[in-house]
JSON list of C-alpha atoms in Angstrom, two decimals:
[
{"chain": "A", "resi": 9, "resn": "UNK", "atom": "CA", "xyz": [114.91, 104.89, 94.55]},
{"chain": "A", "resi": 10, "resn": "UNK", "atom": "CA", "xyz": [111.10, 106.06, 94.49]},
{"chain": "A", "resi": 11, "resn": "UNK", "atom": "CA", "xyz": [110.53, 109.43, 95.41]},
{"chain": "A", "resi": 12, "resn": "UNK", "atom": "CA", "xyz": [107.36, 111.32, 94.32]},
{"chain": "A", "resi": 13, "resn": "UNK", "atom": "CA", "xyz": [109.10, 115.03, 94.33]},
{"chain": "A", "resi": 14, "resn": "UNK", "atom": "CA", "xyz": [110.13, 116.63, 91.38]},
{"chain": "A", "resi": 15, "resn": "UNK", "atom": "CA", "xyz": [113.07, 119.79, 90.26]},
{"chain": "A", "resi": 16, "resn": "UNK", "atom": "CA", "xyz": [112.08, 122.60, 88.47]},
{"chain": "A", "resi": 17, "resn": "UNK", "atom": "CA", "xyz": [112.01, 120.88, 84.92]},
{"chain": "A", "resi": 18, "resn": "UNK", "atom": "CA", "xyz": [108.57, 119.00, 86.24]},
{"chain": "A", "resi": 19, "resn": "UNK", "atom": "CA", "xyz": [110.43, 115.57, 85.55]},
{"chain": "A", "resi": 20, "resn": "UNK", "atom": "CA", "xyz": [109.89, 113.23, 88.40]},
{"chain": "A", "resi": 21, "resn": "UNK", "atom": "CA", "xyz": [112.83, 112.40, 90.36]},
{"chain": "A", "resi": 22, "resn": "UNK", "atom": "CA", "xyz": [112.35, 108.71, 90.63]},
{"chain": "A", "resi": 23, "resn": "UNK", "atom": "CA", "xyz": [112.77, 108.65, 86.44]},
{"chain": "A", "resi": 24, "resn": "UNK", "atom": "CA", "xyz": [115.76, 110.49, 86.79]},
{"chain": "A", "resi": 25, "resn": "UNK", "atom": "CA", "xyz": [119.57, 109.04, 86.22]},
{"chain": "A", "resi": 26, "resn": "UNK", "atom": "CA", "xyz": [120.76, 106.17, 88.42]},
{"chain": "A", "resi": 27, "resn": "UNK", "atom": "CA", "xyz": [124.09, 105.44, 89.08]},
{"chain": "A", "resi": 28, "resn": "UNK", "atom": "CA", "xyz": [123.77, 102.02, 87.51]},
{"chain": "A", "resi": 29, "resn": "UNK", "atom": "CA", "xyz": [122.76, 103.52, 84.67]},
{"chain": "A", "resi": 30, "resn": "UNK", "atom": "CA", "xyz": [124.79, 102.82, 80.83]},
{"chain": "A", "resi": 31, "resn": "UNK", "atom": "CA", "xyz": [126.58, 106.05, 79.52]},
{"chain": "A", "resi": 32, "resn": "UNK", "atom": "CA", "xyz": [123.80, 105.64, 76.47]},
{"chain": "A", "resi": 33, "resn": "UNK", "atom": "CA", "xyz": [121.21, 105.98, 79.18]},
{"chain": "A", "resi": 34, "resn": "UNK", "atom": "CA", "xyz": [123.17, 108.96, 81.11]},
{"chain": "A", "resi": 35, "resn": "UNK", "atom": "CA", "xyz": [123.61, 110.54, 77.56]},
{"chain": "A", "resi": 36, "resn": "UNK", "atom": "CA", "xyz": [119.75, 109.84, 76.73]},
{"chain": "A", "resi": 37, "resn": "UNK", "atom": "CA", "xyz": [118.66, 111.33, 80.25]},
{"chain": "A", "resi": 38, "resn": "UNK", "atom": "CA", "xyz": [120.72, 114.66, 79.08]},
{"chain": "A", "resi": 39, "resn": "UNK", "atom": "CA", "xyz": [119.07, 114.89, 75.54]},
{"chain": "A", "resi": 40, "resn": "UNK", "atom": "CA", "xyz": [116.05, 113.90, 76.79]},
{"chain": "A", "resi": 41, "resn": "UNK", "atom": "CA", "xyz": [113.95, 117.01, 76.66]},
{"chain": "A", "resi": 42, "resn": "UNK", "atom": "CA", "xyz": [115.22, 117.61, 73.38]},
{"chain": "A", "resi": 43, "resn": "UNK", "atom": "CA", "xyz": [114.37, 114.07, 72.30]},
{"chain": "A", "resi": 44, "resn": "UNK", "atom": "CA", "xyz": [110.60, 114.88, 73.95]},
{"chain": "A", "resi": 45, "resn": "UNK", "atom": "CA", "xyz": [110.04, 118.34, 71.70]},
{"chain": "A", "resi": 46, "resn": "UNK", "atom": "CA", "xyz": [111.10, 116.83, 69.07]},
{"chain": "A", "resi": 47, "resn": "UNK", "atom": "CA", "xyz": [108.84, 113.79, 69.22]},
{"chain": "A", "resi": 48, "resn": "UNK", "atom": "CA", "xyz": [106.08, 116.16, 70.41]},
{"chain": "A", "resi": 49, "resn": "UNK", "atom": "CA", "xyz": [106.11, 118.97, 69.31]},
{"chain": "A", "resi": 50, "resn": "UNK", "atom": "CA", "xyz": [108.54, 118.86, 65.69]},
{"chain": "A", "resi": 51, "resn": "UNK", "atom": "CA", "xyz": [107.01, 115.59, 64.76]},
{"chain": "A", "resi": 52, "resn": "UNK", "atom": "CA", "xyz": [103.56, 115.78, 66.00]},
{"chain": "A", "resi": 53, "resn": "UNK", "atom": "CA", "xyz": [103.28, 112.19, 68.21]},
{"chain": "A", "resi": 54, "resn": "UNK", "atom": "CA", "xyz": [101.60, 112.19, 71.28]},
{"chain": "A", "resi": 55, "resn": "UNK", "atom": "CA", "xyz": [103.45, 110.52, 74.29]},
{"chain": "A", "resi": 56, "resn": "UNK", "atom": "CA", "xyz": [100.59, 107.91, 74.88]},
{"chain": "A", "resi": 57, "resn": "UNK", "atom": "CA", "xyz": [98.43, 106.80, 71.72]},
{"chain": "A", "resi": 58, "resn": "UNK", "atom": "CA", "xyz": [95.10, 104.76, 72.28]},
{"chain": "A", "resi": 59, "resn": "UNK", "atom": "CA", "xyz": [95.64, 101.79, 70.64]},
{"chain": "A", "resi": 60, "resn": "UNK", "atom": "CA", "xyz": [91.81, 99.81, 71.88]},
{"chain": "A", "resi": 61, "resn": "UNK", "atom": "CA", "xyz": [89.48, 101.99, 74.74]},
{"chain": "A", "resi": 62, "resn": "UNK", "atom": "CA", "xyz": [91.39, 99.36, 77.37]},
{"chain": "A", "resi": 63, "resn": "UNK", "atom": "CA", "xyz": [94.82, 99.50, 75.74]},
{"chain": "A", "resi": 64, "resn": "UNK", "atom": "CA", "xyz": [97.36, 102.22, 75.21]},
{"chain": "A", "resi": 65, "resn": "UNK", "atom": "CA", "xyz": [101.00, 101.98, 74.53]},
{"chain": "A", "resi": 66, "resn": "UNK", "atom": "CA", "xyz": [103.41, 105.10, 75.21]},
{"chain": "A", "resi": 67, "resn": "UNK", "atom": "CA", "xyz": [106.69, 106.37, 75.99]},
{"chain": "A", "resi": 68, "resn": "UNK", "atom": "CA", "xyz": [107.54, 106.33, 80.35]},
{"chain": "A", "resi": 69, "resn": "UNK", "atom": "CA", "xyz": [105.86, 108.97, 81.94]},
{"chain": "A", "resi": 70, "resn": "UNK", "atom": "CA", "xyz": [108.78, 111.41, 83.23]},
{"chain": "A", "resi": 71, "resn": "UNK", "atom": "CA", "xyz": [107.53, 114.71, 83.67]},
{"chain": "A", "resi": 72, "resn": "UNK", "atom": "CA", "xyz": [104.29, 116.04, 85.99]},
{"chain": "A", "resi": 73, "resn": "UNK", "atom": "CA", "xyz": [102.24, 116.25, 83.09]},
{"chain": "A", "resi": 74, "resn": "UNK", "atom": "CA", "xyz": [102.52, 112.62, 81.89]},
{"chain": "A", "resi": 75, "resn": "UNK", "atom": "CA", "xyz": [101.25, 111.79, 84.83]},
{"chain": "A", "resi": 76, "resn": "UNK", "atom": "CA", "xyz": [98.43, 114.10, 84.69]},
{"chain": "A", "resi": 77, "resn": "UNK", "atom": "CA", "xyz": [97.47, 112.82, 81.68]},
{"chain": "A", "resi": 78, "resn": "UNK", "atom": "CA", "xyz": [97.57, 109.25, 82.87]},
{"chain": "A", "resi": 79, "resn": "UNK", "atom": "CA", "xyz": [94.78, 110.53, 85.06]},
{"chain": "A", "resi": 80, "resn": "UNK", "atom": "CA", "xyz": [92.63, 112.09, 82.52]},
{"chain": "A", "resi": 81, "resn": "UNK", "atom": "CA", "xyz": [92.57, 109.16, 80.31]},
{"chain": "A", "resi": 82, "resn": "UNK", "atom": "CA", "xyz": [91.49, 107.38, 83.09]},
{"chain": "A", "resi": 83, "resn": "UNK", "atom": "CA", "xyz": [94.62, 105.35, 82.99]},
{"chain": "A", "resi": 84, "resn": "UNK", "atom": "CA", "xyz": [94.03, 103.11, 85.74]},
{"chain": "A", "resi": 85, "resn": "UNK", "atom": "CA", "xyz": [97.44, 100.14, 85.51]},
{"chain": "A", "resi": 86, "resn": "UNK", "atom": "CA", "xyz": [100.49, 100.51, 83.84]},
{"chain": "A", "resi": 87, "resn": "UNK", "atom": "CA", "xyz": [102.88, 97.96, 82.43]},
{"chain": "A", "resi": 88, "resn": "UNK", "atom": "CA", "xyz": [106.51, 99.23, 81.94]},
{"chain": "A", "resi": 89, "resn": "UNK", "atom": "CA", "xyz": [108.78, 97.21, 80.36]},
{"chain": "A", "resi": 90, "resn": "UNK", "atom": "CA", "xyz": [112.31, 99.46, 81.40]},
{"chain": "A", "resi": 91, "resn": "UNK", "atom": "CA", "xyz": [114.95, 97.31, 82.95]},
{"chain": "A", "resi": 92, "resn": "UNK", "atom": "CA", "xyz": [117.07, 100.88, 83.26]},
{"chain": "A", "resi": 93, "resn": "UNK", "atom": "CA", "xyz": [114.64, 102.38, 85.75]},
{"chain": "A", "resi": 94, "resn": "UNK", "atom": "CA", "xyz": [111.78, 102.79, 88.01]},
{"chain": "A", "resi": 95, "resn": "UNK", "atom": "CA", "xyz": [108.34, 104.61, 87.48]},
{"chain": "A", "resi": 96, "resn": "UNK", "atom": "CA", "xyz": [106.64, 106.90, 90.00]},
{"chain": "A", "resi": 97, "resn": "UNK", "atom": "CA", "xyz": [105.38, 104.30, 91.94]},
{"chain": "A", "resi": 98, "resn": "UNK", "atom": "CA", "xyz": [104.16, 106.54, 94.83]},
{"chain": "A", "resi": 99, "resn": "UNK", "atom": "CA", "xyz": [102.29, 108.20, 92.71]},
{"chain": "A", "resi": 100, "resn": "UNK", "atom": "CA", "xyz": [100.87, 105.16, 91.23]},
{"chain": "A", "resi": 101, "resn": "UNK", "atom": "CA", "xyz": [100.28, 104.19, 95.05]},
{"chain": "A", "resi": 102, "resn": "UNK", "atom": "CA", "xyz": [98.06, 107.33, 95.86]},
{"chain": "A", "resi": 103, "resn": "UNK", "atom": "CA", "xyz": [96.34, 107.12, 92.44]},
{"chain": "A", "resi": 104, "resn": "UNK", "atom": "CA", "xyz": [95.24, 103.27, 93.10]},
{"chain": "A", "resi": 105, "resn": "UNK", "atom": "CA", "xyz": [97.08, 102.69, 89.86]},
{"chain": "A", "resi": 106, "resn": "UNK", "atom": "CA", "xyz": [97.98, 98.73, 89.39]},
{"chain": "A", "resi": 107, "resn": "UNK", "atom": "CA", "xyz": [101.46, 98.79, 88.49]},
{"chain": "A", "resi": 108, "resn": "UNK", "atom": "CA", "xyz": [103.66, 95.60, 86.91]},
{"chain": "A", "resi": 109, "resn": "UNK", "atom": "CA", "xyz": [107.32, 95.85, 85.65]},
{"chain": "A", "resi": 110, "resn": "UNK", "atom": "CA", "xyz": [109.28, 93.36, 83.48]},
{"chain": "A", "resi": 111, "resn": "UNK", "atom": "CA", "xyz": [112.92, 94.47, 82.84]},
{"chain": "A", "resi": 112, "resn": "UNK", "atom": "CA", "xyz": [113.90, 94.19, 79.09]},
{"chain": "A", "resi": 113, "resn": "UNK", "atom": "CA", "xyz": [117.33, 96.01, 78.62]},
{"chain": "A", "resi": 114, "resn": "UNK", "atom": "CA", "xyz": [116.72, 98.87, 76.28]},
{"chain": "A", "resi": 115, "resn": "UNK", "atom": "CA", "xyz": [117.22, 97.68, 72.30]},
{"chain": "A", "resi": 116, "resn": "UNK", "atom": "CA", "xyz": [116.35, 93.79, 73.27]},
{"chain": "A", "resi": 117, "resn": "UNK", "atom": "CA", "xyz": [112.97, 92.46, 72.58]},
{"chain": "A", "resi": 118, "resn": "UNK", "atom": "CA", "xyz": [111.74, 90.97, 75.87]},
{"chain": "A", "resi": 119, "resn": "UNK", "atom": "CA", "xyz": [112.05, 87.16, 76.15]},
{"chain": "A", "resi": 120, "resn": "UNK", "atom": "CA", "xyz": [108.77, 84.39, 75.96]},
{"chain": "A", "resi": 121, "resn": "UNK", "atom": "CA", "xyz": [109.15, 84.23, 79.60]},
{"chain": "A", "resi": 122, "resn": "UNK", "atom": "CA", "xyz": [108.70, 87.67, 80.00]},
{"chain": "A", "resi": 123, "resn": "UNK", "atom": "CA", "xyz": [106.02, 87.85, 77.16]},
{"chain": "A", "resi": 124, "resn": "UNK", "atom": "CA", "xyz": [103.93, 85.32, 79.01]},
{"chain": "A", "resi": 125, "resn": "UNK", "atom": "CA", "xyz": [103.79, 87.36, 82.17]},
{"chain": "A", "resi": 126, "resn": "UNK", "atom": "CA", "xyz": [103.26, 90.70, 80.88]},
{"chain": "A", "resi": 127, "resn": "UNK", "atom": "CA", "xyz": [100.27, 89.24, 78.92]},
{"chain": "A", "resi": 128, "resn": "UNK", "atom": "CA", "xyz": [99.12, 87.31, 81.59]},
{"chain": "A", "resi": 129, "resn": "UNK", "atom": "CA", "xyz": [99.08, 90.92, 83.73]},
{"chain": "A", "resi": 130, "resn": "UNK", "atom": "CA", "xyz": [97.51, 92.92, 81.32]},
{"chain": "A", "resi": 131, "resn": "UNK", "atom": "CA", "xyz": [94.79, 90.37, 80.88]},
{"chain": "A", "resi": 132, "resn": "UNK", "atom": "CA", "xyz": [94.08, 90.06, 84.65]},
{"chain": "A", "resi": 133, "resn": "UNK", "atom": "CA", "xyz": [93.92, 94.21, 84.39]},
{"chain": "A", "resi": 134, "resn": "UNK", "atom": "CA", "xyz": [91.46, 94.38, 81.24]},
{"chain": "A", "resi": 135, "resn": "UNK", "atom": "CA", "xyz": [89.21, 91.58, 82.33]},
{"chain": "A", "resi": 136, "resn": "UNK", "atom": "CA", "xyz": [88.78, 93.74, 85.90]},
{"chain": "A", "resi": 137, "resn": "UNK", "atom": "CA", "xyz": [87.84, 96.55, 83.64]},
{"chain": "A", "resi": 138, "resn": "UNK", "atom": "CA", "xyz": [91.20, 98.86, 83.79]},
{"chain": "A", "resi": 139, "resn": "UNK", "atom": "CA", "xyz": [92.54, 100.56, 81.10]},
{"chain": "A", "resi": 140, "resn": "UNK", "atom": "CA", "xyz": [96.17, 99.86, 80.55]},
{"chain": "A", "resi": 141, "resn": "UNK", "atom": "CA", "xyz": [99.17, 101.88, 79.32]},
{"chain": "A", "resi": 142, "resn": "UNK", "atom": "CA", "xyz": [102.05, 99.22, 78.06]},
{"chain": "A", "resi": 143, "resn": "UNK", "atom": "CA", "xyz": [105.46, 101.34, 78.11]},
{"chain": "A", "resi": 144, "resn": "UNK", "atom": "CA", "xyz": [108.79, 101.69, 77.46]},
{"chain": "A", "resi": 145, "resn": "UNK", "atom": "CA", "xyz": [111.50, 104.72, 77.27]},
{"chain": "A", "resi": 146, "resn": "UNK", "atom": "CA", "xyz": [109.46, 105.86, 74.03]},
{"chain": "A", "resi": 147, "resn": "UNK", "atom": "CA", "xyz": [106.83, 103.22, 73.18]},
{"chain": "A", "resi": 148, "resn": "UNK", "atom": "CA", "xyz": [107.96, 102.06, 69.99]},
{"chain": "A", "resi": 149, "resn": "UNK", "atom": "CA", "xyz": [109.86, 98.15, 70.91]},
{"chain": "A", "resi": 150, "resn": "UNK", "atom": "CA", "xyz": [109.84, 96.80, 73.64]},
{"chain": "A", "resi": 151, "resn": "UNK", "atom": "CA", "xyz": [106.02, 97.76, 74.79]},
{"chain": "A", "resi": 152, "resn": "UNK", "atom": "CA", "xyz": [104.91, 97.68, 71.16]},
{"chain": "A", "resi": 153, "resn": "UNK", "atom": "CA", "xyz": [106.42, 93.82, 71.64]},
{"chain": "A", "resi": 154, "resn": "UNK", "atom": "CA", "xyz": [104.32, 93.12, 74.35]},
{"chain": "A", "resi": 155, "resn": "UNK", "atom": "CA", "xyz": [100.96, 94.89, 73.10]},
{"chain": "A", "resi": 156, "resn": "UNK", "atom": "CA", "xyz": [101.57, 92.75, 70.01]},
{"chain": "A", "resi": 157, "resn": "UNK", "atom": "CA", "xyz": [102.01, 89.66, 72.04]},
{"chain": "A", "resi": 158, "resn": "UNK", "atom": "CA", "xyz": [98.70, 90.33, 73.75]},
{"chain": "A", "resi": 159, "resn": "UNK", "atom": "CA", "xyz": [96.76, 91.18, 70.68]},
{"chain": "A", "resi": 160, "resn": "UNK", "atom": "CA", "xyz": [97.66, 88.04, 69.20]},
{"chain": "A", "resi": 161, "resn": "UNK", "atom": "CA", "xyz": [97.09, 85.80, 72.35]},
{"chain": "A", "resi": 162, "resn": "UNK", "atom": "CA", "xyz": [93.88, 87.46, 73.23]},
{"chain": "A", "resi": 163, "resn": "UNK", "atom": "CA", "xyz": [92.45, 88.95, 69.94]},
{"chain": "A", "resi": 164, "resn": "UNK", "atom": "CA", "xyz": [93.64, 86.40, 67.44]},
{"chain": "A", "resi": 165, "resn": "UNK", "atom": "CA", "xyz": [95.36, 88.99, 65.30]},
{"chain": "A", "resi": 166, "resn": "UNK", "atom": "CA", "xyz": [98.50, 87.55, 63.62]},
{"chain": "A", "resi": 167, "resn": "UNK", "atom": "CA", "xyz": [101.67, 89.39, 63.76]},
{"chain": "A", "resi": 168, "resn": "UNK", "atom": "CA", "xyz": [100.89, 91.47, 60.72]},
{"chain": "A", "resi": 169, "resn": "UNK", "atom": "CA", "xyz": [97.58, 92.22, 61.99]},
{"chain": "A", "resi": 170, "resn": "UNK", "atom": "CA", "xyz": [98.70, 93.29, 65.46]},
{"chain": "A", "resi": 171, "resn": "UNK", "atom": "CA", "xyz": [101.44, 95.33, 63.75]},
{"chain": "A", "resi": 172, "resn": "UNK", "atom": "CA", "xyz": [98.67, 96.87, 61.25]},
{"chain": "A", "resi": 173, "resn": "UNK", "atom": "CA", "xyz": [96.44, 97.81, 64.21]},
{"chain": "A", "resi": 174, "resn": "UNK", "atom": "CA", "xyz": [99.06, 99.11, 66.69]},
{"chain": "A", "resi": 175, "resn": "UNK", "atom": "CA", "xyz": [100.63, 101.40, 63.72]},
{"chain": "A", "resi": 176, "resn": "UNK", "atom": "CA", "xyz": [97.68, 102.46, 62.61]},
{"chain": "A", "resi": 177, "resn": "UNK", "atom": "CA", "xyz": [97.22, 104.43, 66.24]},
{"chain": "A", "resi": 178, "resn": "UNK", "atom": "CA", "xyz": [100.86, 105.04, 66.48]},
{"chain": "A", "resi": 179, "resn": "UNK", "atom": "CA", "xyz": [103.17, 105.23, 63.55]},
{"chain": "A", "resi": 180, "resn": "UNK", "atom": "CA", "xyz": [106.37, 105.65, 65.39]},
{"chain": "A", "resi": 181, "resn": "UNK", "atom": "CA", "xyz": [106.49, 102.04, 66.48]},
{"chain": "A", "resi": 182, "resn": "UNK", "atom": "CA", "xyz": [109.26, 99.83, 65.09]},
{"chain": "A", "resi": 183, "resn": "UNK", "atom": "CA", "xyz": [108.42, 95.81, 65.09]},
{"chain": "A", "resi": 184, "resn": "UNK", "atom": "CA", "xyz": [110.79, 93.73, 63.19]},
{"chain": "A", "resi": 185, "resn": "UNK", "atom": "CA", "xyz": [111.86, 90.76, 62.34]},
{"chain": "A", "resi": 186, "resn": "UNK", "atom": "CA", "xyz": [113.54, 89.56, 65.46]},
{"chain": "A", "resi": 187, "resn": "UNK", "atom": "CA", "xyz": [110.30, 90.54, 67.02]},
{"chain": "A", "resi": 188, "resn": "UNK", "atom": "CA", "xyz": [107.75, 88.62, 65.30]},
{"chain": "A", "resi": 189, "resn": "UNK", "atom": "CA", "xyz": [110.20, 85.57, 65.65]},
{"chain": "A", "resi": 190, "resn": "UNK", "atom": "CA", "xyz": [109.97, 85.99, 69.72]},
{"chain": "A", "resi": 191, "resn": "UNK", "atom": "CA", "xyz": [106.38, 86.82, 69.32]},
{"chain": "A", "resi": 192, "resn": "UNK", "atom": "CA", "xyz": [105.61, 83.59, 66.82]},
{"chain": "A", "resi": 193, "resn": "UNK", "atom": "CA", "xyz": [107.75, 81.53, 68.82]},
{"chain": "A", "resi": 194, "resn": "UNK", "atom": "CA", "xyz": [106.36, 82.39, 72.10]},
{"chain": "A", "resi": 195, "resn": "UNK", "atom": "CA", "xyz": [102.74, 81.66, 70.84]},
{"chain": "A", "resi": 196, "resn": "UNK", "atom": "CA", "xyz": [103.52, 78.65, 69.32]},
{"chain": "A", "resi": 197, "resn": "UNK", "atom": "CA", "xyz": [104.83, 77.11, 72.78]},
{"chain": "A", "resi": 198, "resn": "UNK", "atom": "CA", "xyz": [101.91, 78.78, 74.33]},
{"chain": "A", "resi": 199, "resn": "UNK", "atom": "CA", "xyz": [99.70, 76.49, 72.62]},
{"chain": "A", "resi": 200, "resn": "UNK", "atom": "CA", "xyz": [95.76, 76.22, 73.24]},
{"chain": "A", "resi": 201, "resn": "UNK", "atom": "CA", "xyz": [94.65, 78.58, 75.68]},
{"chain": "A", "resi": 202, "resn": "UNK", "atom": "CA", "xyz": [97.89, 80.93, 75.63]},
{"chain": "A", "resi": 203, "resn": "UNK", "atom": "CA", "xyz": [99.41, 79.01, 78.81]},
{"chain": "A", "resi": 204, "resn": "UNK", "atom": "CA", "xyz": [103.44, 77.34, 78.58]},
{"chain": "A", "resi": 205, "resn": "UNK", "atom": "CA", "xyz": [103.52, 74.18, 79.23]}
]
């Protein structure tokens, strides 16, 4: 469901709870403010961290002010990666905000396939002069995976580079080893010019 109201908390009602939802993901949705002062406010992150003037990579934009602030950063597409639910896409609608979503189940790196496309977006979106926010519940896997994929496609950063240059704008992120293998695998079959055969 996409619906652009919101209750009284200021969380947007399309991000809310679906029925198809796993009881992790009802039992997230219910800690969830909690889980966003602490990351905040306890721990000091911001929600969305510039990662290049055209790239950022965040956690989903849920309450009226993440939204805002897409807007004054001049946010302009947004990639998210969340196979357990929807963005604001109204919003994004009246906001002439390019909007792509790949569905990686929370706690999975996303798949070559899946990799391929998401880069393939985001490049279409920079080279037309957007800026782009990559994101995921809190921007620290799955989107980090794909920002990482795209670095190395398009930038010719190496793994450990991309990882270097996306933690160095936000330390929260956790890449490991079962990510570089998707992300060194992927590349490899992409061969010259970042296409699969």
């Amino acid at each position: 469901m996409t619906d652009s109201s919101t209750d009284a908390s200021g969380i947007s009602q399309s991000a809310v709870e679906s029925p198809s939802l796993s009881l992790f993901h009802r039992a997230f949705d219910k800690l969830y403010p909690a889980i966003r002062f602490y990351h905040e406010r306890v721990s000091g992150n911001s929600w969305y961290s510039e990662i290049t003037p055209q790239l950022w990579l965040g956690g989903a934009p849920t309450y009226a002010r993440d939204y805002d602030e897409l807007l004054a950063n001049k946010i302009n597409a947004v990639v998210n990666i969340r196979a357990e639910r929807d963005d604001d896409v109204d919003f994004y609608r009246i906001h002439d905000i390019a909007y792509a979503r790949y569905r990686t189940p929370d706690m999975m790196a996303p798949d070559a396939a899946t990799i391929q496309a998401a880069a393939d977006w985001i490049k279409n979106q920079v080279d037309d002069g957007r800026i782009v926010l990559i994101h995921c519940a809190k921007g620290r896997g799955r989107s980090a995976t794909l920002l990482a994929g795209y670095l190395m496609r398009e930038h010719g950063l190496s793994f450990d580079e991309a990882e270097a240059q996306i933690r160095g704008k936000r330390s929260l992120t956790k890449l490991e080893a079962r990510h570089r293998k998707v992300l060194e695998d992927w590349l490899a079959a992409a061969g010259p010019g970042g296409t699969t055969p």
